[in-house]
Structure formats: C-alpha cells, structure tokens
Amino acid sequence: MESKENIKISKIPTHLPKSNILVLIWQDVGSLYSIFGDHKKSIHSYERALQQNERNAIIWYKISVEYIILSNYELAIKNSYRLKEFDSNGLYFNTIIGHIYLKKGDIKKSYLSFEAAVLSKNEIDPFLAYSIGLFYESVGLFDIALKLFSKSLKKYFYHDFIVDLVYRTGVMVKVTNSGYSIRVFSVLLRERFYSRLEKKSIKIQIAHLLVLIGKYKDALDLITDILKIDQRYIFALRLRCYIFYKMNDLVNAEHSCVFTIRDLGVGDAYIWYILGLCKRESGNFEAALDHLVMSSRKDTNNWWLWNTLGILYSKIGQYSEAEKSFNSAIKTNPLFSEADYNLNILRTGNMASGDMIDLFADISETSFLSAPAVFDYPTHYHLRYKYYNGSNKVLTEYMPFESYFRT
C-alpha cells in the first residue's frame, strides 16, 4: 500500500521533460533580472535556458530585446537571425528588425517589418505595440502612438520600458495638456523611477513646458541651470537656440548656435538648422544654404529640412536642386504631404515660393526634445501635420495597424 507521501508525489505533473522545466525556470530567472535592470545577467539566464532547448523562439526573442535595451544592436540583429530559424510566422523576428530599422531612421523598412509582424498574428505583443508606438511617434501621429503605449503599459513587465513609456507619454501629452504632463513627470521623480532618469532630463521637459506657455525667460533660466550641470547637454543647447529664434532675437540665436558649434564642438543637425534660418531671415541666402546643407549632412532623415531646402532653392532659382530636395523629403517620409504639395507647385511652373508650405520644426508643436530613458533613436523633429489635396488617402495606406488597437 502506497504511503501518503508517495501518493502526494505521484500527483505532481510529470509530463514535462526535465529540460523543459529547466527552460521555464531559467526563463523566469531571466525575466526577474530584466525587471530589476540587470540585463547582462538576464541574457546569461536566457542563454542557460537555450542550452536546454535552442529551438525556443521566445527565448531568442527575449535575448534580442535585452540587447536592444543595452543598445547593442549588432548582437540584437545577430540573435534575431537565429530567432528567425525557429519563428514560424515571423512575429518576433519582424518586431526586432522593425525596431532596429526605426533606430537607424529607416522609416520605410521599419514600417514594412512592423506590418509583416502585425499580419503574422491577430494580436500585438507588448514590445511590438511599444515599437509601433515609436514608429507613429516618429512620423508625428502622437494620438495613435499614445494608444499603443497605453496598450503596451497594460501588459509590460520590463521595468526600463515602463520608465521609457511613462516618459514618452509625458513628453507627448504636454503639447495639449501641460498640467497633466507635469503630473506625469512628477511621477518620474519619485521612488524607483528617480534613479532611472537624470534630473536634467526632467528639467529640460519642464523648460519645454515653460516655452509652451510663453515663459521664455523662466525657461532660459532653467536651461542655464541645466548647462551648469552639463554644458554639452544637447537638448538644452537646442532649446536655447530655439527660444532666441522664437523670440525673434536673431543676434542671440545666431550667437548661441555659433557658440555651440565652434566653442563646444557640438555640430548638431538642429543647431545648424536654426543657424541657417537666422541667415535666411537676415537675407543672407548663400550662408543660409550652406548651413542648411550642413544640417542635411548631419542627418539625412529630416524630411522637414529637405522641404526647407527645396523652398530656399526655389527662391534663388535653382529649380533642379529644389526638385531633388522635395523628392528627398517625400522619399524619407511618404506621409509628408507638404513636400508633395510644394513639388507639384514647382512642376506646374508656378515658381512663387511664397505659395509653398514652409514648416518650421517648431519645438512647441513637437516632442523632439524627448531624451529617452532607454532608446536614443534618430530624432525626426516631429511636425504637426496639415493634410492637403486628399493626402489622407496616402496616410491610410500607412495605417493598417489601426484595427488592432482601437479603444
């Protein structure tokens, strides 16, 4: 007759092989390390799980995500191709690759990868929702990005991503609701979030909020405090140049840009952009062109800059260069209807550049100051879109994901 102890043991499920049980254990250990921010140990734990079952696509996927958190994109790509061997429908592989394309500023390839991931499964994985949210943020569609971030927040357990999601939410909603945004940022200054973000990252957002409500002097005072901590902090340097330009103080705007570029050695695309605009406003089109071209060399993915260049080329009669610039804007971001509108004006022979739509990369209408806690993907200096000539038809072609996250 069996003892009670033997009966109890016999009721323990034994259908799982020992190797599978070890996979689950090491997977849980890896997840815990990830939650507490030790991503190297998390990767090591996941690799221990792979020693038991190297064909586990989810483990390969989680390792790739950890490498993304560590900004080691080379190893993330390497692991994603091992993942591809075991990812039957391509969901995990396309999610990782799409995120990396976004990091590199290749919006078109990023979009195609995310589309393939969404179509592979009738459900959006939290990291996929986060990644597609970054995609929509990068093309200026903040309302959709917020929906996706909200969807991801409901399921995500990666602590670093939670910090980044809360931070991005605060950045985006401040355009329409400064009070709510301040409350969001105050959350980041409490408890465990405090150690995850530097004070200057929060202060620069507060300075931005002051700009939104027109308190330029207070914003400049706060920027001065930030630059005492880190005189090369790019987001503060950008905002300082922007504020002077916005105040129509072209002398100080130009001085601030030149000081940043020459004395600090910070040749940022946005700084060159503001300097080019200062020269344009003063009527020095040749210098303006030189500075704007320099900005385009620093970052070829800025569609708003290509549009500005196209208008300037049109103004000085270099129509072939203008056409190339507008085409570059459209190629970089097919959703950018203003460049298409301007190109049509150019091709119809109406060379009056005053009829063209010139969008300033206005910080007050954007979230380009976002200094992500985890990711530092190429900033696109987001624009508030105005859709012309039925361009919503073009937009809908790039929104197949919408049915998956309607709220």
XYZ file of N, CA and C in Angstrom, residues 164-337:
522
model
N 10.468 54.322 -19.805
C 10.501 54.992 -21.102
C 9.096 55.334 -21.582
N 8.142 54.418 -21.362
C 6.765 54.653 -21.788
C 6.150 55.820 -21.023
N 6.334 55.835 -19.706
C 5.794 56.934 -18.902
C 6.417 58.258 -19.343
N 7.723 58.227 -19.586
C 8.443 59.430 -20.005
C 7.909 59.937 -21.337
N 7.774 59.037 -22.294
C 7.288 59.436 -23.617
C 5.856 59.947 -23.551
N 5.047 59.321 -22.711
C 3.669 59.780 -22.553
C 3.661 61.219 -22.049
N 4.496 61.508 -21.066
C 4.589 62.874 -20.558
C 5.046 63.849 -21.609
N 5.994 63.433 -22.436
C 6.510 64.295 -23.496
C 5.426 64.628 -24.508
N 4.661 63.620 -24.914
C 3.691 63.844 -25.984
C 2.464 64.605 -25.527
N 1.936 64.269 -24.350
C 0.695 64.926 -23.937
C 0.926 66.371 -23.543
N 2.172 66.776 -23.335
C 2.396 68.157 -22.926
C 2.037 69.148 -24.021
N 1.961 68.684 -25.267
C 1.563 69.561 -26.360
C 0.133 70.034 -26.170
N -0.723 69.174 -25.622
C -2.139 69.504 -25.481
C -2.589 69.684 -24.032
N -1.797 69.181 -23.085
C -2.224 69.236 -21.688
C -0.997 69.364 -20.789
N -0.525 70.585 -20.627
C 0.706 70.815 -19.873
C 0.571 70.393 -18.420
N -0.609 70.633 -17.823
C -0.814 70.268 -16.425
C -0.686 68.784 -16.202
N -1.313 67.997 -17.068
C -1.217 66.539 -16.951
C 0.221 66.088 -17.159
N 0.895 66.719 -18.103
C 2.274 66.342 -18.392
C 3.175 66.575 -17.187
N 2.967 67.682 -16.497
C 3.762 67.961 -15.298
C 3.540 66.877 -14.252
N 2.293 66.424 -14.121
C 2.000 65.353 -13.157
C 2.708 64.060 -13.554
N 2.751 63.795 -14.871
C 3.456 62.603 -15.351
C 4.933 62.683 -14.997
N 5.553 63.847 -15.230
C 6.970 63.996 -14.921
C 7.232 63.901 -13.420
N 6.271 64.365 -12.614
C 6.452 64.288 -11.163
C 6.507 62.841 -10.696
N 5.807 61.958 -11.410
C 5.858 60.528 -11.084
C 7.281 60.002 -11.254
N 7.965 60.488 -12.282
C 9.315 60.016 -12.567
C 10.325 60.456 -11.508
N 9.981 61.476 -10.741
C 10.901 61.971 -9.722
C 10.734 61.252 -8.389
N 9.807 60.309 -8.339
C 9.526 59.593 -7.094
C 10.004 58.141 -7.160
N 10.241 57.618 -6.009
C 10.513 56.198 -5.814
C 11.583 55.679 -6.774
N 11.356 54.513 -7.352
C 12.405 53.854 -8.140
C 12.636 54.535 -9.479
N 11.642 55.283 -9.983
C 11.840 55.959 -11.258
C 12.951 57.002 -11.159
N 13.116 57.552 -9.970
C 14.076 58.639 -9.795
C 15.478 58.234 -10.229
N 15.885 57.032 -9.903
C 17.231 56.584 -10.222
C 17.400 56.235 -11.696
N 16.310 56.127 -12.427
C 16.377 55.715 -13.822
C 16.532 56.883 -14.787
N 16.234 58.067 -14.344
C 16.345 59.230 -15.216
C 17.161 60.316 -14.527
N 18.013 60.947 -15.283
C 18.789 62.029 -14.714
C 17.890 63.247 -14.489
N 18.249 64.052 -13.493
C 17.451 65.244 -13.204
C 17.349 66.161 -14.423
N 18.428 66.247 -15.165
C 18.425 67.188 -16.291
C 17.403 66.793 -17.348
N 17.127 65.493 -17.485
C 16.136 65.051 -18.462
C 14.746 65.529 -18.085
N 14.452 65.554 -16.792
C 13.164 66.048 -16.323
C 13.127 67.567 -16.416
N 14.224 68.210 -16.028
C 14.260 69.678 -16.046
C 14.088 70.232 -17.459
N 14.664 69.539 -18.447
C 14.543 70.056 -19.808
C 13.102 69.977 -20.280
N 12.369 68.971 -19.819
C 10.962 68.880 -20.185
C 10.156 69.990 -19.508
N 10.511 70.311 -18.274
C 9.839 71.417 -17.587
C 10.143 72.729 -18.301
N 11.393 72.895 -18.737
C 11.749 74.093 -19.510
C 10.918 74.170 -20.782
N 10.734 73.029 -21.401
C 9.906 72.966 -22.614
C 8.476 73.384 -22.306
N 7.947 72.923 -21.186
C 6.589 73.300 -20.786
C 6.486 74.809 -20.570
N 7.518 75.408 -20.011
C 7.529 76.857 -19.828
C 7.499 77.573 -21.170
N 8.178 76.992 -22.157
C 8.137 77.559 -23.509
C 6.727 77.482 -24.068
N 6.059 76.359 -23.821
C 4.708 76.167 -24.353
C 3.742 77.236 -23.854
N 3.939 77.693 -22.627
C 3.028 78.700 -22.083
C 3.619 80.106 -22.190
N 4.703 80.228 -22.975
C 5.248 81.548 -23.292
C 6.172 82.154 -22.264
N 6.603 81.389 -21.272
C 7.504 81.913 -20.244
C 8.951 81.655 -20.658
N 9.384 82.399 -21.687
C 10.704 82.174 -22.268
C 11.833 82.491 -21.284
N 11.687 83.581 -20.513
C 12.749 83.960 -19.581
C 12.948 82.881 -18.517
N 11.840 82.383 -17.959
C 11.937 81.320 -16.952
C 12.573 80.069 -17.547
N 12.220 79.778 -18.798
C 12.794 78.611 -19.480
C 14.295 78.790 -19.663
N 14.721 79.995 -20.064
C 16.148 80.261 -20.254
C 16.905 80.156 -18.930
N 16.289 80.615 -17.834
C 16.932 80.496 -16.512
C 17.139 79.027 -16.143
N 16.141 78.208 -16.428
C 16.242 76.781 -16.118
C 17.293 76.111 -17.003
N 17.351 76.526 -18.260
C 18.358 75.983 -19.180
C 19.760 76.334 -18.693
N 19.928 77.556 -18.181
C 21.226 77.962 -17.629
C 21.641 77.037 -16.489
N 20.684 76.691 -15.623
C 20.963 75.757 -14.520
C 21.360 74.384 -15.050
N 20.662 73.932 -16.083
C 20.949 72.617 -16.663
C 22.350 72.590 -17.256
N 22.711 73.664 -17.968
C 24.013 73.709 -18.635
C 25.165 73.858 -17.642
N 24.872 74.284 -16.409
C 25.904 74.295 -15.371
C 26.258 72.870 -14.963
N 25.273 71.991 -15.059
C 25.491 70.575 -14.747
C 26.201 69.884 -15.903
N 25.757 70.187 -17.110
C 26.322 69.565 -18.311
C 26.257 70.576 -19.445
N 27.381 71.246 -19.719
C 27.378 72.329 -20.703
C 27.210 71.833 -22.140
N 27.327 70.521 -22.338
C 27.174 69.968 -23.685
C 25.862 69.187 -23.843
N 24.932 69.388 -22.919
C 23.664 68.655 -22.977
C 22.868 69.142 -24.184
N 22.774 68.288 -25.182
C 22.296 68.705 -26.495
C 20.871 69.235 -26.467
N 20.003 68.651 -25.644
C 18.608 69.082 -25.626
C 18.474 70.501 -25.076
N 19.308 70.854 -24.097
C 19.299 72.221 -23.564
C 19.877 73.196 -24.581
N 20.926 72.783 -25.274
C 21.535 73.643 -26.290
C 20.558 73.918 -27.427
N 19.834 72.887 -27.847
C 18.833 73.068 -28.900
C 17.745 74.042 -28.459
N 17.260 73.834 -27.239
C 16.147 74.649 -26.759
C 16.568 76.107 -26.603
N 17.796 76.340 -26.162
C 18.272 77.721 -26.019
C 18.302 78.431 -27.374
N 18.838 77.766 -28.389
C 18.862 78.353 -29.736
C 17.448 78.602 -30.243
N 16.589 77.639 -29.998
C 15.199 77.749 -30.450
C 14.494 78.942 -29.804
N 14.661 79.105 -28.479
C 13.960 80.169 -27.760
C 14.351 81.541 -28.307
N 15.647 81.762 -28.507
C 16.079 83.049 -29.056
C 15.489 83.276 -30.447
N 15.459 82.222 -31.252
C 14.884 82.357 -32.597
C 13.391 82.648 -32.505
N 12.715 81.955 -31.597
C 11.274 82.138 -31.427
C 10.955 83.550 -30.934
N 11.839 84.132 -30.143
C 11.663 85.498 -29.639
C 12.047 86.538 -30.685
N 12.452 86.060 -31.860
C 12.909 86.931 -32.951
C 14.183 87.688 -32.574
N 14.918 87.142 -31.620
C 16.210 87.692 -31.229
C 17.274 86.969 -32.049
N 17.390 87.372 -33.315
C 18.265 86.654 -34.242
C 19.733 86.780 -33.863
N 20.106 87.901 -33.242
C 21.506 88.091 -32.843
C 21.914 87.044 -31.811
N 21.119 86.921 -30.745
C 21.437 85.931 -29.707
C 21.233 84.502 -30.198
N 20.249 84.313 -31.081
C 20.020 82.977 -31.644
C 21.238 82.535 -32.437
N 21.736 83.437 -33.292
C 22.913 83.107 -34.100
C 24.143 82.929 -33.216
N 24.302 83.814 -32.230
C 25.447 83.704 -31.315
C 25.413 82.375 -30.566
N 24.235 81.981 -30.119
C 24.090 80.723 -29.381
C 24.438 79.533 -30.263
N 23.994 79.581 -31.515
C 24.301 78.494 -32.461
C 25.799 78.409 -32.729
N 26.418 79.563 -33.004
C 27.851 79.595 -33.318
C 28.670 79.139 -32.113
N 28.294 79.594 -30.923
C 28.990 79.179 -29.698
C 28.906 77.665 -29.520
N 27.727 77.117 -29.769
C 27.527 75.673 -29.608
C 28.382 74.890 -30.595
N 28.423 75.371 -31.839
C 29.138 74.647 -32.893
C 30.649 74.816 -32.767
N 31.109 76.065 -32.606
C 32.547 76.347 -32.627
C 33.218 76.117 -31.269
N 32.666 76.718 -30.229
C 33.326 76.657 -28.924
C 33.124 75.317 -28.221
N 31.911 74.772 -28.337
C 31.633 73.490 -27.684
C 31.895 72.303 -28.606
N 31.995 72.574 -29.896
C 32.246 71.489 -30.842
C 31.074 70.556 -31.030
N 29.857 71.081 -30.805
C 28.646 70.275 -30.965
C 27.994 70.643 -32.296
N 28.260 69.858 -33.323
C 27.707 70.126 -34.650
C 26.416 69.379 -34.879
N 25.390 69.744 -34.145
C 24.101 69.055 -34.203
C 23.283 69.536 -35.392
N 22.510 68.622 -35.987
C 21.712 68.966 -37.167
C 20.723 70.091 -36.879
N 20.074 70.057 -35.715
C 19.072 71.081 -35.408
C 19.724 72.441 -35.171
N 20.912 72.463 -34.581
C 21.631 73.725 -34.355
C 21.986 74.368 -35.693
N 22.501 73.558 -36.625
C 22.800 74.065 -37.969
C 21.530 74.564 -38.648
N 20.434 73.881 -38.396
C 19.140 74.265 -38.976
C 18.719 75.656 -38.500
N 18.773 75.894 -37.186
C 18.405 77.200 -36.640
C 19.346 78.282 -37.166
N 20.635 77.982 -37.239
C 21.604 78.944 -37.766
C 21.277 79.292 -39.213
N 20.910 78.285 -40.002
C 20.518 78.533 -41.388
C 19.294 79.424 -41.484
N 18.326 79.211 -40.593
C 17.122 80.044 -40.595
C 17.448 81.485 -40.212
N 18.373 81.659 -39.266
C 18.790 83.018 -38.882
C 19.379 83.756 -40.079
N 20.238 83.074 -40.824
C 20.838 83.683 -42.012
C 19.776 83.968 -43.069
N 18.815 83.072 -43.205
C 17.746 83.281 -44.184
C 16.918 84.509 -43.820
N 16.598 84.650 -42.525
C 15.793 85.786 -42.078
C 16.520 87.105 -42.300
N 17.849 87.073 -42.205
C 18.627 88.299 -42.408
C 18.922 88.559 -43.881
N 18.442 87.667 -44.769
C 18.595 87.863 -46.206
C 19.865 87.295 -46.797
N 20.674 86.627 -45.984
C 21.918 86.035 -46.478
C 21.620 84.604 -46.939
N 21.053 84.488 -48.154
C 20.600 83.186 -48.644
C 21.754 82.220 -48.891
N 22.903 82.756 -49.312
C 24.052 81.886 -49.590
C 24.532 81.192 -48.316
N 24.678 81.982 -47.240
C 25.094 81.397 -45.961
C 24.017 80.463 -45.421
N 22.755 80.870 -45.590
C 21.645 80.024 -45.131
C 21.691 78.670 -45.809
N 21.950 78.686 -47.111
C 22.015 77.439 -47.870
C 23.157 76.561 -47.369
N 24.311 77.170 -47.121
C 25.465 76.409 -46.622
C 25.141 75.722 -45.292
N 24.495 76.461 -44.392
C 24.199 75.913 -43.066
C 23.124 74.830 -43.131
N 22.119 75.038 -43.977
C 21.055 74.043 -44.098
C 21.571 72.764 -44.754
N 22.468 72.918 -45.732
C 23.082 71.743 -46.360
C 23.923 70.989 -45.327
N 24.634 71.732 -44.482
C 25.413 71.090 -43.420
C 24.497 70.305 -42.484
N 23.336 70.883 -42.181
C 22.367 70.186 -41.338
C 21.918 68.886 -41.991
N 21.688 68.938 -43.304
C 21.235 67.737 -44.021
C 22.310 66.661 -44.037
N 23.581 67.061 -44.024
C 24.671 66.086 -43.987
C 24.772 65.417 -42.620
N 24.410 66.169 -41.582
C 24.455 65.618 -40.230
C 23.375 64.569 -40.013
N 22.244 64.771 -40.662
C 21.139 63.817 -40.518
C 20.311 63.849 -41.785
N 20.435 62.818 -42.606
C 19.750 62.780 -43.903
C 18.277 62.426 -43.787
N 17.809 62.093 -42.598
C 16.431 61.615 -42.437
C 15.435 62.704 -42.054
N 15.869 63.953 -42.018
C 14.979 65.036 -41.596
C 14.196 65.588 -42.779
N 12.979 65.075 -42.935
C 12.186 65.465 -44.099
C 11.818 66.939 -44.078
N 11.566 67.533 -42.907
C 11.236 68.962 -42.812
C 12.381 69.819 -43.327
N 13.631 69.361 -43.109
C 14.796 70.110 -43.569
C 14.893 70.081 -45.087
N 14.656 68.897 -45.689
C 14.676 68.803 -47.149
C 13.625 69.729 -47.756
N 12.484 69.840 -47.088
C 11.424 70.728 -47.566
C 11.877 72.188 -47.518
N 12.513 72.579 -46.414
C 13.024 73.948 -46.276
C 14.079 74.239 -47.331
N 14.953 73.265 -47.577
C 15.969 73.425 -48.624
C 15.326 73.592 -49.992
N 14.293 72.801 -50.265
C 13.604 72.901 -51.548
C 13.035 74.284 -51.778
N 12.448 74.868 -50.744
C 11.873 76.212 -50.861
C 12.971 77.250 -51.069
N 14.084 77.103 -50.352
C 15.188 78.054 -50.499
C 15.803 77.959 -51.891
N 15.989 76.738 -52.388
C 16.498 76.572 -53.754
C 15.547 77.208 -54.766
N 14.242 77.069 -54.540
C 13.252 77.679 -55.429
C 13.368 79.193 -55.405
N 13.605 79.730 -54.216
C 13.684 81.185 -54.040
C 14.855 81.785 -54.812
N 15.971 81.033 -54.898
C 17.153 81.571 -55.587
C 17.261 81.056 -57.020
N 16.226 80.340 -57.482
C 16.163 79.940 -58.882
C 16.856 78.641 -59.240
N 17.295 77.862 -58.246
C 17.930 76.570 -58.531
C 16.856 75.478 -58.480
N 16.064 75.425 -59.564
C 14.858 74.594 -59.554
C 15.153 73.092 -59.579
N 16.229 72.695 -60.252
C 16.556 71.262 -60.278
C 16.946 70.775 -58.884
N 17.707 71.619 -58.149
C 18.077 71.267 -56.778
C 16.852 71.272 -55.867
N 15.934 72.202 -56.156
C 14.695 72.263 -55.376
C 13.905 70.973 -55.540
N 13.814 70.495 -56.785
C 13.071 69.261 -57.046
C 13.721 68.077 -56.334
N 15.049 68.022 -56.363
C 15.756 66.943 -55.671
C 15.463 66.976 -54.165
N 15.431 68.172 -53.605
C 15.192 68.306 -52.164
C 13.789 67.852 -51.793
N 12.790 68.275 -52.580
C 11.415 67.861 -52.291
C 11.262 66.348 -52.438
N 11.921 65.788 -53.456
C 11.866 64.330 -53.636
C 12.527 63.611 -52.460
N 13.608 64.188 -51.934
C 14.269 63.592 -50.765
C 13.344 63.614 -49.555
N 12.594 64.712 -49.404
C 11.645 64.811 -48.291
C 10.570 63.740 -48.401
N 10.050 63.559 -49.619
C 8.990 62.569 -49.847
C 9.528 61.154 -49.663
N 10.742 60.916 -50.162
C 11.346 59.587 -50.038
C 11.606 59.246 -48.572
N 12.060 60.225 -47.804
C 12.359 59.997 -46.394
C 11.106 59.713 -45.590
N 10.037 60.441 -45.914
C 8.766 60.228 -45.214
C 7.610 60.380 -46.190
N 7.077 59.270 -46.708
C 5.977 59.328 -47.680
C 4.717 59.991 -47.134
N 4.612 60.137 -45.806
C 3.439 60.785 -45.219
C 3.529 62.304 -45.262
N 4.674 62.831 -45.656
C 4.908 64.271 -45.609
C 4.258 64.939 -46.819
N 2.980 65.249 -46.700
C 2.197 65.743 -47.830
C 2.609 67.140 -48.270
